[in-house]
Amino acid sequence: MNKVQMNLSDYLFMQFKTMTPTLEQVGAMYYPHLSKAKLLEKARKMEFPFVCFKLDESQKSPYLVDIIDLAFVLNKRYNEQAKEYETFTKSALTASHN
């Protein structure tokens, strides 16, 4: 029997139920420390590590996020932190053995 393997973008799709959740939805999950005004400011200044876009030019149009981009950023950040943790753990273990 074949096993189905989920990747992060699949999980995000199941979580948000769309390929393009609003920045407000993403912010509530991954940036709960930022106010709505700060989320919008960072989106306007393109300060997020993923693309935030609008479907039209209306000021009231919500910013959207592509979950593939979001998954890429989350995976990349996790891998960076995991590598740092591994390096730290190895150096701590080496130091404790000396």
PDB file of C-alpha atoms in Angstrom:
ATOM      1  CA  MET A   1       0.000   0.000   0.000  1.00  0.00           C
ATOM      2  CA  ASN A   2       1.332   3.445  -0.911  1.00  0.00           C
ATOM      3  CA  LYS A   3       1.750   5.950   1.863  1.00  0.00           C
ATOM      4  CA  VAL A   4       0.600   9.497   1.225  1.00  0.00           C
ATOM      5  CA  GLN A   5       3.119  12.000   2.461  1.00  0.00           C
ATOM      6  CA  MET A   6       2.099  15.568   3.216  1.00  0.00           C
ATOM      7  CA  ASN A   7       4.438  18.466   2.787  1.00  0.00           C
ATOM      8  CA  LEU A   8       4.118  21.818   4.501  1.00  0.00           C
ATOM      9  CA  SER A   9       2.244  23.489   1.636  1.00  0.00           C
ATOM     10  CA  ASP A  10      -0.365  20.680   1.771  1.00  0.00           C
ATOM     11  CA  TYR A  11      -0.769  21.244   5.480  1.00  0.00           C
ATOM     12  CA  LEU A  12      -1.094  25.007   5.000  1.00  0.00           C
ATOM     13  CA  PHE A  13      -3.744  24.445   2.334  1.00  0.00           C
ATOM     14  CA  MET A  14      -5.717  22.268   4.739  1.00  0.00           C
ATOM     15  CA  GLN A  15      -5.287  24.833   7.493  1.00  0.00           C
ATOM     16  CA  PHE A  16      -6.298  27.915   5.487  1.00  0.00           C
ATOM     17  CA  LYS A  17      -8.585  26.111   2.976  1.00  0.00           C
ATOM     18  CA  THR A  18      -7.221  28.275   0.168  1.00  0.00           C
ATOM     19  CA  MET A  19      -4.004  28.650  -1.826  1.00  0.00           C
ATOM     20  CA  THR A  20      -3.997  32.382  -1.071  1.00  0.00           C
ATOM     21  CA  PRO A  21      -4.943  33.188   2.517  1.00  0.00           C
ATOM     22  CA  THR A  22      -5.159  36.805   3.537  1.00  0.00           C
ATOM     23  CA  LEU A  23      -2.204  38.410   5.249  1.00  0.00           C
ATOM     24  CA  GLU A  24      -4.473  38.876   8.255  1.00  0.00           C
ATOM     25  CA  GLN A  25      -5.015  35.089   8.486  1.00  0.00           C
ATOM     26  CA  VAL A  26      -1.291  34.400   8.103  1.00  0.00           C
ATOM     27  CA  GLY A  27      -0.502  37.138  10.605  1.00  0.00           C
ATOM     28  CA  ALA A  28      -2.862  35.683  13.200  1.00  0.00           C
ATOM     29  CA  MET A  29      -1.045  32.351  12.953  1.00  0.00           C
ATOM     30  CA  TYR A  30       2.609  33.325  12.444  1.00  0.00           C
ATOM     31  CA  TYR A  31       2.839  36.974  13.520  1.00  0.00           C
ATOM     32  CA  PRO A  32       0.436  37.257  16.486  1.00  0.00           C
ATOM     33  CA  HIS A  33       2.715  39.888  18.047  1.00  0.00           C
ATOM     34  CA  LEU A  34       2.013  42.334  15.206  1.00  0.00           C
ATOM     35  CA  SER A  35      -1.068  44.533  15.079  1.00  0.00           C
ATOM     36  CA  LYS A  36      -3.156  44.710  11.921  1.00  0.00           C
ATOM     37  CA  ALA A  37      -1.716  48.170  11.216  1.00  0.00           C
ATOM     38  CA  LYS A  38       1.851  46.858  11.540  1.00  0.00           C
ATOM     39  CA  LEU A  39       1.060  43.891   9.244  1.00  0.00           C
ATOM     40  CA  LEU A  40      -0.243  46.286   6.598  1.00  0.00           C
ATOM     41  CA  GLU A  41       2.739  48.614   6.999  1.00  0.00           C
ATOM     42  CA  LYS A  42       5.218  45.744   6.596  1.00  0.00           C
ATOM     43  CA  ALA A  43       3.304  44.488   3.530  1.00  0.00           C
ATOM     44  CA  ARG A  44       3.370  47.951   1.914  1.00  0.00           C
ATOM     45  CA  LYS A  45       7.112  48.219   2.586  1.00  0.00           C
ATOM     46  CA  MET A  46       7.682  44.637   1.331  1.00  0.00           C
ATOM     47  CA  GLU A  47       9.349  43.668   4.629  1.00  0.00           C
ATOM     48  CA  PHE A  48       7.995  40.118   4.833  1.00  0.00           C
ATOM     49  CA  PRO A  49      10.150  37.242   3.578  1.00  0.00           C
ATOM     50  CA  PHE A  50       7.327  36.267   1.203  1.00  0.00           C
ATOM     51  CA  VAL A  51       5.307  38.134  -1.395  1.00  0.00           C
ATOM     52  CA  CYS A  52       2.169  39.954  -0.255  1.00  0.00           C
ATOM     53  CA  PHE A  53      -0.089  40.982  -3.118  1.00  0.00           C
ATOM     54  CA  LYS A  54      -3.477  42.496  -3.889  1.00  0.00           C
ATOM     55  CA  LEU A  55      -5.822  41.454  -6.663  1.00  0.00           C
ATOM     56  CA  ASP A  56      -6.765  45.048  -7.381  1.00  0.00           C
ATOM     57  CA  GLU A  57      -5.563  48.532  -6.535  1.00  0.00           C
ATOM     58  CA  SER A  58      -8.287  49.338  -4.001  1.00  0.00           C
ATOM     59  CA  GLN A  59      -7.012  50.417  -0.579  1.00  0.00           C
ATOM     60  CA  LYS A  60      -9.625  48.139   0.987  1.00  0.00           C
ATOM     61  CA  SER A  61      -8.488  45.112  -0.995  1.00  0.00           C
ATOM     62  CA  PRO A  62      -6.795  42.632   1.351  1.00  0.00           C
ATOM     63  CA  TYR A  63      -3.222  41.534   0.919  1.00  0.00           C
ATOM     64  CA  LEU A  64      -2.943  37.866  -0.032  1.00  0.00           C
ATOM     65  CA  VAL A  65      -0.116  35.376   0.524  1.00  0.00           C
ATOM     66  CA  ASP A  66       0.723  32.381  -1.663  1.00  0.00           C
ATOM     67  CA  ILE A  67       1.007  29.306   0.550  1.00  0.00           C
ATOM     68  CA  ILE A  68       3.798  27.851  -1.595  1.00  0.00           C
ATOM     69  CA  ASP A  69       5.912  30.954  -0.852  1.00  0.00           C
ATOM     70  CA  LEU A  70       4.954  30.793   2.820  1.00  0.00           C
ATOM     71  CA  ALA A  71       5.838  27.090   3.039  1.00  0.00           C
ATOM     72  CA  PHE A  72       9.207  27.757   1.380  1.00  0.00           C
ATOM     73  CA  VAL A  73      10.021  30.503   3.886  1.00  0.00           C
ATOM     74  CA  LEU A  74       8.931  28.408   6.865  1.00  0.00           C
ATOM     75  CA  ASN A  75      10.964  25.410   5.689  1.00  0.00           C
ATOM     76  CA  LYS A  76      14.013  27.566   4.986  1.00  0.00           C
ATOM     77  CA  ARG A  77      13.851  29.230   8.387  1.00  0.00           C
ATOM     78  CA  TYR A  78      13.350  25.889  10.132  1.00  0.00           C
ATOM     79  CA  ASN A  79      16.349  24.365   8.346  1.00  0.00           C
ATOM     80  CA  GLU A  80      18.534  27.361   9.287  1.00  0.00           C
ATOM     81  CA  GLN A  81      17.507  27.102  12.949  1.00  0.00           C
ATOM     82  CA  ALA A  82      17.896  23.298  12.987  1.00  0.00           C
ATOM     83  CA  LYS A  83      21.431  23.618  11.594  1.00  0.00           C
ATOM     84  CA  GLU A  84      22.308  26.225  14.235  1.00  0.00           C
ATOM     85  CA  TYR A  85      20.860  23.980  16.952  1.00  0.00           C
ATOM     86  CA  GLU A  86      22.836  20.984  15.683  1.00  0.00           C
ATOM     87  CA  THR A  87      26.057  23.008  15.614  1.00  0.00           C
ATOM     88  CA  PHE A  88      25.412  24.356  19.109  1.00  0.00           C
ATOM     89  CA  THR A  89      24.568  20.900  20.475  1.00  0.00           C
ATOM     90  CA  LYS A  90      27.676  19.323  18.940  1.00  0.00           C
ATOM     91  CA  SER A  91      29.933  22.057  20.333  1.00  0.00           C
ATOM     92  CA  ALA A  92      28.301  21.767  23.769  1.00  0.00           C
ATOM     93  CA  LEU A  93      28.750  17.988  23.779  1.00  0.00           C
ATOM     94  CA  THR A  94      32.363  18.301  22.632  1.00  0.00           C
ATOM     95  CA  ALA A  95      33.071  20.871  25.353  1.00  0.00           C
ATOM     96  CA  SER A  96      31.497  18.668  28.036  1.00  0.00           C
ATOM     97  CA  HIS A  97      33.656  15.696  27.021  1.00  0.00           C
ATOM     98  CA  ASN A  98      36.877  17.717  27.337  1.00  0.00           C
TER      99      ASN A  98
END
